[in-house]
XYZ file of C-alpha atoms in Angstrom:
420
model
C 81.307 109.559 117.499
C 80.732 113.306 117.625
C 83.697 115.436 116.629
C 84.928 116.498 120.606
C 84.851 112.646 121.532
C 88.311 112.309 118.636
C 91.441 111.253 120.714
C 93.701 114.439 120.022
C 97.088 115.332 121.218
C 97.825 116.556 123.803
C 99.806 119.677 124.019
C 103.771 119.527 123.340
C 104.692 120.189 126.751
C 102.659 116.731 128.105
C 104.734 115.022 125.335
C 106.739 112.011 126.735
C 109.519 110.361 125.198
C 109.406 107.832 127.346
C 107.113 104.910 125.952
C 104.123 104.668 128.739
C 100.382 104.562 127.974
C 99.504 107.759 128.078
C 97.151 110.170 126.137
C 100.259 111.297 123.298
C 101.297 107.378 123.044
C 97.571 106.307 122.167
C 97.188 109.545 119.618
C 100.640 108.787 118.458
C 99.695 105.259 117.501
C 96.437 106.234 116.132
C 97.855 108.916 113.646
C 101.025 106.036 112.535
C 97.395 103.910 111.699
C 95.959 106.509 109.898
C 98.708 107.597 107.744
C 99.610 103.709 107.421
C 96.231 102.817 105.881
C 95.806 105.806 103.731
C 99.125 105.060 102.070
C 98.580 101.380 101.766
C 95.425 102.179 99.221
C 98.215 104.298 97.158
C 100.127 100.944 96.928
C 97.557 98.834 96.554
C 95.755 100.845 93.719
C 99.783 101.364 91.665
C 100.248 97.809 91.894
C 96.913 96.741 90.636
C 97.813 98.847 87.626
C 100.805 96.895 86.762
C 99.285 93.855 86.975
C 96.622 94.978 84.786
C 99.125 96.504 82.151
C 99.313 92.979 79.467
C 95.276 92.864 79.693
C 94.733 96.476 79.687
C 96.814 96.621 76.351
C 95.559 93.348 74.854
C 91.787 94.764 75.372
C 92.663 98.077 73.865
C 95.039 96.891 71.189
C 97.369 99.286 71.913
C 101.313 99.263 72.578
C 103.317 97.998 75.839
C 104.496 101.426 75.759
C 100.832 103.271 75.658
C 100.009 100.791 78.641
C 102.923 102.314 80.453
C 101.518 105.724 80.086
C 98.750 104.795 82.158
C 101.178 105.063 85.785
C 102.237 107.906 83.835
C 98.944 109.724 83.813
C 98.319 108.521 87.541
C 101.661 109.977 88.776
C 101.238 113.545 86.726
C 97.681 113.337 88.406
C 99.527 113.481 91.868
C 101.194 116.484 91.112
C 98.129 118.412 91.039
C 97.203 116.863 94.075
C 99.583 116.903 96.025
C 99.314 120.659 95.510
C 96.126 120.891 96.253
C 95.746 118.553 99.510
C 99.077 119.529 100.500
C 98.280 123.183 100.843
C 94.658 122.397 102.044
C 96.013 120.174 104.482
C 98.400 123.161 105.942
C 95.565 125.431 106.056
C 92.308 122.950 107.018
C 93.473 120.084 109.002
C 96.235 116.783 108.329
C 93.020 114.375 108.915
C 90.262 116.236 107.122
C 92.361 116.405 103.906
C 93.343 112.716 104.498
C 90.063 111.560 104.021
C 89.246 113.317 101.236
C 92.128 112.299 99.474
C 90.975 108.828 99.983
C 87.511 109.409 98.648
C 88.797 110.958 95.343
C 91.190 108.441 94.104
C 89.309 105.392 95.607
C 85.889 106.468 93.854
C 87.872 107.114 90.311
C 89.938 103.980 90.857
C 86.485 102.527 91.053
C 85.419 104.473 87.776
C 88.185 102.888 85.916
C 86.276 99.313 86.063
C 83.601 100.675 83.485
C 85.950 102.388 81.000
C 85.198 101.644 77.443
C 88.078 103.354 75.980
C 91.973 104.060 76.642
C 91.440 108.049 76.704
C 88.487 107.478 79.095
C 90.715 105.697 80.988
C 93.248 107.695 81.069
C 91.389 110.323 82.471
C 89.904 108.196 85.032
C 93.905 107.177 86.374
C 94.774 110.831 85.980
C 91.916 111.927 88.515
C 92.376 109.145 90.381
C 95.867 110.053 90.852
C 95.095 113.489 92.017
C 93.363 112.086 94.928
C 96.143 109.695 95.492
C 98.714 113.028 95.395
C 97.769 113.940 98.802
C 98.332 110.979 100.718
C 101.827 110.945 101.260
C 102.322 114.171 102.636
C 100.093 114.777 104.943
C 100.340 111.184 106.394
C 104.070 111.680 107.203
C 103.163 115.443 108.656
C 100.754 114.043 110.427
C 103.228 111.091 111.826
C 106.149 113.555 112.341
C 104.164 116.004 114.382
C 102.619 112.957 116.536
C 105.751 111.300 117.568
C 108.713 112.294 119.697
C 111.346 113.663 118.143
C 113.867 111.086 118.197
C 112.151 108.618 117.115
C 110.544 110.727 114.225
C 112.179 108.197 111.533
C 110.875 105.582 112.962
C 107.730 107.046 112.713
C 107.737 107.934 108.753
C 109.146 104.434 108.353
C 106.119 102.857 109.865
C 103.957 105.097 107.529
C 106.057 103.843 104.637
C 105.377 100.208 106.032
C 101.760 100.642 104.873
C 102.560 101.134 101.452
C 104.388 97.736 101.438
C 101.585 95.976 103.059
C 98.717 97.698 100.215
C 101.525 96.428 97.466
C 101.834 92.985 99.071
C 98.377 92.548 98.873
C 98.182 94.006 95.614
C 100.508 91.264 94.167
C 99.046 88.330 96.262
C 95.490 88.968 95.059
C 96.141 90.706 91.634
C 96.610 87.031 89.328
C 93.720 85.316 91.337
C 91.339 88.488 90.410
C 92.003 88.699 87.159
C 92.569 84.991 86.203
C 88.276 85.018 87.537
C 87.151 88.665 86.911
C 89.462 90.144 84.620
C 91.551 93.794 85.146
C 88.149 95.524 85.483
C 87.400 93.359 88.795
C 90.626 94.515 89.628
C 90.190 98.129 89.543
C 86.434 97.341 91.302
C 88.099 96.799 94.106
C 89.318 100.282 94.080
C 86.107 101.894 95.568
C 86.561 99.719 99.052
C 89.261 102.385 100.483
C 86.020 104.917 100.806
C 84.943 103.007 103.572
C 88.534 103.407 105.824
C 88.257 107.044 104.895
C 85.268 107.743 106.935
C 87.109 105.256 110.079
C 90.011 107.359 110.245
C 87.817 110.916 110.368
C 86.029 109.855 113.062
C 88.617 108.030 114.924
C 91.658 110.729 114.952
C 91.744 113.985 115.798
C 94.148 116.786 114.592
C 98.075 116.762 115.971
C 98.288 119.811 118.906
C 101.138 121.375 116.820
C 99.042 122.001 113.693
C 95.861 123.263 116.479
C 98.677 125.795 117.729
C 99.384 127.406 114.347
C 95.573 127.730 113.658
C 95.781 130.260 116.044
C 98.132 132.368 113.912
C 97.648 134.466 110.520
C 97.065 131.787 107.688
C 99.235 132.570 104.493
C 98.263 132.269 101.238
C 98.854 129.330 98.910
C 101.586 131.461 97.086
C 102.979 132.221 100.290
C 103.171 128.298 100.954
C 104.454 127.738 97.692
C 107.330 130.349 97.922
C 108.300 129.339 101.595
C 110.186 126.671 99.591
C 112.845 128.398 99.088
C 111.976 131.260 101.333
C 116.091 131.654 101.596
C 119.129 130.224 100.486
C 119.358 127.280 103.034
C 115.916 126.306 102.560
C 116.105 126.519 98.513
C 119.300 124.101 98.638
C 117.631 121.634 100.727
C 114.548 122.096 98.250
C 116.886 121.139 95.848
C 118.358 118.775 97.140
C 115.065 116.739 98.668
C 113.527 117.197 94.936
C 116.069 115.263 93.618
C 115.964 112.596 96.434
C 112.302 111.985 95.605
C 112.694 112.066 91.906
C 115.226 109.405 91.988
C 113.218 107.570 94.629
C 110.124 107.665 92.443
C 111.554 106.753 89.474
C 113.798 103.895 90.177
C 110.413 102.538 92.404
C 108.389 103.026 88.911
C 110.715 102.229 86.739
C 111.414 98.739 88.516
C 108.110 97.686 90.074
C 105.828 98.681 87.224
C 107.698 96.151 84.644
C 109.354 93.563 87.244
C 106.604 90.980 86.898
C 106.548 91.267 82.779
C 110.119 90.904 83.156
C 109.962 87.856 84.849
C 107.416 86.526 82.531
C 108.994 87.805 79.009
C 112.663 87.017 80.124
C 112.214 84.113 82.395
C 109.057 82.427 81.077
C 107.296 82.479 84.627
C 103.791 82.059 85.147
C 101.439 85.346 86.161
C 101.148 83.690 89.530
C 105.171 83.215 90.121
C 105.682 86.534 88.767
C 103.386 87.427 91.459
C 104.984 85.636 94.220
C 109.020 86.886 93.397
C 107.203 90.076 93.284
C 106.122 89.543 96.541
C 109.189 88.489 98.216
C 110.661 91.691 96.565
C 108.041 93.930 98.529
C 109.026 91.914 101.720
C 112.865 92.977 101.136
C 111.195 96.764 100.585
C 109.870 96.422 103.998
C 112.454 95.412 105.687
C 114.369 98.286 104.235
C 111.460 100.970 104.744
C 111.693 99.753 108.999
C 115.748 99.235 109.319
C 115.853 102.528 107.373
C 114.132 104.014 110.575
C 116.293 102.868 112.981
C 119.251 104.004 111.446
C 118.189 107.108 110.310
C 117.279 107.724 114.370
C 120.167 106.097 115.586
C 123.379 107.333 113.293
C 121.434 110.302 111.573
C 119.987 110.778 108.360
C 122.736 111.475 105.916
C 124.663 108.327 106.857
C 121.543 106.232 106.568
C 120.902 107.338 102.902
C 124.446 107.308 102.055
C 124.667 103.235 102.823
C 121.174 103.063 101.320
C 122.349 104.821 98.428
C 125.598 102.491 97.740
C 123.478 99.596 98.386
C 120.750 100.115 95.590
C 123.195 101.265 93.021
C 125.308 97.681 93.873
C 122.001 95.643 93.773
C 119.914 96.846 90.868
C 123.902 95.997 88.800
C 123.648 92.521 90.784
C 120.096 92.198 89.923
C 120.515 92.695 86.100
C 122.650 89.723 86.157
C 121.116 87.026 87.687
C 119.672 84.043 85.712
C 118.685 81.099 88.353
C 115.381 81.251 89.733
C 116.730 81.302 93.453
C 119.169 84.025 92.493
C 116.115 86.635 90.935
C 114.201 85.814 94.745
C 117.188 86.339 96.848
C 118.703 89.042 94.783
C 114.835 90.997 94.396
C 114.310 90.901 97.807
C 117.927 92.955 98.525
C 117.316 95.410 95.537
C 114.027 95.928 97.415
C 115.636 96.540 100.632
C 118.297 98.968 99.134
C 115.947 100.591 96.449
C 113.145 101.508 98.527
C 114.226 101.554 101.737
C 115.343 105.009 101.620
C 111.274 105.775 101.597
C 111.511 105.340 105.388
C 113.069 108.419 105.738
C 112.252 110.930 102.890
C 109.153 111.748 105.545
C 111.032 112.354 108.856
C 113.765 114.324 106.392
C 110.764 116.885 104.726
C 108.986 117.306 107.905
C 112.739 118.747 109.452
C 113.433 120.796 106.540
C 110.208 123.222 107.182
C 108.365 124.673 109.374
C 104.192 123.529 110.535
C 103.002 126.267 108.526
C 103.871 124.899 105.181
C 104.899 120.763 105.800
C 102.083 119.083 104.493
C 102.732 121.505 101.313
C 106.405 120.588 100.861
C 105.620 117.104 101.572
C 103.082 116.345 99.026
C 104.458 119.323 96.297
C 108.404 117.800 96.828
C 107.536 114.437 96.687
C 104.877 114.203 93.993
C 107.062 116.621 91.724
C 109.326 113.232 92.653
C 106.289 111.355 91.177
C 105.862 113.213 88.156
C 109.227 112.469 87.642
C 108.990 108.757 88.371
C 106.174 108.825 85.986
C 108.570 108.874 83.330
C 110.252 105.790 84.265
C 107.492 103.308 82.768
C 107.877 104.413 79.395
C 111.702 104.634 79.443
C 112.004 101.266 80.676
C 109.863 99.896 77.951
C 111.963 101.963 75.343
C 115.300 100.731 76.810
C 113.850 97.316 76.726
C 112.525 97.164 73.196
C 115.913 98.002 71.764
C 118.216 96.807 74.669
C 116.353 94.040 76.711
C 115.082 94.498 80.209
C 117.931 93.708 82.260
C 119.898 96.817 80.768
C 117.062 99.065 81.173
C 117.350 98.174 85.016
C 120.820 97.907 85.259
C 120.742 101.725 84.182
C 119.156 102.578 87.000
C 121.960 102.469 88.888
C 123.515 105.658 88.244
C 120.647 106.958 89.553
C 121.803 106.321 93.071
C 125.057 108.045 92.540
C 123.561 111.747 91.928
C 121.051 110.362 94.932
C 124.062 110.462 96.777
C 125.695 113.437 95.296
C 122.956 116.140 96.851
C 123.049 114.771 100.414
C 125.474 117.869 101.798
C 122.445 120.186 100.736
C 120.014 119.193 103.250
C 120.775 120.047 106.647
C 120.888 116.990 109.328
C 118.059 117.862 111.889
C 118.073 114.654 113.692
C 116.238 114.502 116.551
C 115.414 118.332 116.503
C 112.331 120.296 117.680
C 110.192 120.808 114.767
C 109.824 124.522 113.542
């Protein structure tokens, strides 16, 4: 398909927000499918990694711990590229910098099935993580400029979804893979996601809104960098979003990366019923992620995070509790809901908070900072845990949610608004 056959938006003015099938609804639905599938490889390719953690450090011979610093690597990786993609993205196109970011982590993810060493193999999750890095952030600009504007949330959420669905598959497939092929077939599959990159290049075109500011000066990467806190309203709601995405990240880490060895170590369950109460948790997730959505749209965004916020802290105390078999399903699939629901709307939230100029940079910069910082969780669960047990480590998490809550008041409420 040459490049002028790419369904592209059409200008703001022919927007609807009345659903009808018209040329914005079918580019609206094609950039939600885009974003969707770029960020279900993220999930897909974390997930894989904490399956892989027991084998990964019984190969090696190293330390629970060491293992742990493997999502660490990945996650610092991000950082960098989430810089990198996100200002790229701002100055070169949401879609071109999509699929690139999908070629870099899926071909190092695919690298990490020959490693012969843990420091190769750190390396290989640390570049493979810079690809990853961009994913997020342009995916939700790319969502939030395609939709209406009041159903923007809805719009991130459904972006979120495909993170859930790349995770669900992740745990479904993960015990099967390496019960045949070991955690190197595992990471084989990595390399697949190269092939959806080239689908969504030649399938979407770029959002009208981001054509529009091509037409103006382009600033420099500093000058995207600084526009974070280009005054003092924007600089509080910097604030304030960086700490949103750090405890995001970090209680998402800090839980999923050691949930199925803590149903195995504490609970004696197979790798395959670790993998399926995993799995149910992921289905509460997504249910959060889309409800998430339509509250955020319907009340606003501060009183959807604040209830999100209460719940999580509640449930990851509940969780830490529970003993019965049926109590860990039920009770992981509403930490899920609570804990990473609030994904759903850290998109729609960013992509208010700045202007077209620099939202793919705040995006990926603000939320894979957030990373970084959820990076750490790994290891300090497994620290907690050594001394403390697992179900203290988690319960911890729950103050979290409380300094979550505390920096709402900084970010402005922009439902439904015109973006900048």
């Amino acid at each position: 398909m040459a490049e002028s056959e790419h369904v592209t938006a059409p200008q703001p003015s022919t927007r609807s927000h009345v659903a009808s099938p018209t040329d914005t609804d079918r580019y609206a639905r094609k950039a939600i499918l885009a974003s969707a599938s770029g960020y279900a490889m993220d999930g897909f390719d974390l997930l894989i990694l904490s399956f892989s953690m027991a084998a990964i450090a019984s190969d090696f011979g190293i330390s629970k711990t060491a293992a742990g610093s493997l999502t660490t690597a990945t996650l610092w990786g991000a950082v960098l590229g989430g810089i990198i993609f996100g200002v790229l993205a701002d100055k070169l196109g949401r879609v071109r910098m999509l699929t690139w970011s999908i070629l870099v982590f899926a071909v190092f993810t695919g690298l990490c099935a020959a490693a012969q060493d843990f420091t190769l193999l750190t390396v290989l999750r640390f570049m493979a993580g810079v690809g990853l890095g961009g994913e997020f952030g342009i995916g939700m600009a790319l969502a939030a400029e395609a939709w209406p504007n009041r159903l923007r949330a809805r719009a991130t959420a459904l972006v979120g979804l495909g993170w859930q669905f790349g995770v669900l598959m992740a745990a479904l497939c993960s015990p099967f893979i390496i019960e045949h092929w070991g955690w190197r077939g595992l990471f084989a599959l990595g390399v697949l996601p190269a092939l959806g990159a080239f689908f969504i290049r030649r399938g979407v075109g770029e959002p009208s809104r981001f054509e529009q500011r091509k037409e103006r000066p382009i600033a420099s990467w500093q000058e995207q960098l600084r526009g974070l806190g280009r005054d003092r309203t924007t600089l509080k709601a910097t604030l304030g979003i960086l700490v949103l995405c750090s405890v995001q990240n970090f209680g998402y880490y800090g839980i999923m990366t050691w949930l199925p060895t803590y149903l195995a170590t504490d609970f004696g369950y197979s790798l395959t019923r670790s993998g399926l109460w995993t799995s149910v948790t992921v289905l509460g997730m997504a249910c959060g992620i889309f409800c998430f959505g339509q509250v955020a749209d319907r009340l606003g965004r501060r009183p959807a995070f604040w209830a999100y916020q209460l719940g999580a802290a509640v449930s990851v105390l509940a969780y830490s509790r529970l003993t019965s078999s049926m109590g860990l399903l039920i009770g992981g699939a509403v930490m899920g809901f609570f804990v990473n629901g609030m994904l759903g709307g850290l998109g729609a939230l960013m992509a208010e908070a700045y202007p077209t100029d620099i939202r793919a940079t705040a995006e990926n910069v603000l939320f894979n900072i957030g990373r970084a910082v959820g990076g750490l969780a790994p290891m300090t669960i497994a620290f907690i845990s050594a001394e403390h047990g697992f179900s203290l480590a988690i319960a911890l998490l729950a103050a979290l949610y409380v300094l979550d809550a505390a920096v709402m008041p900084l970010i402005p409420e922009r439902r439904g608004a015109q973006l900048a």
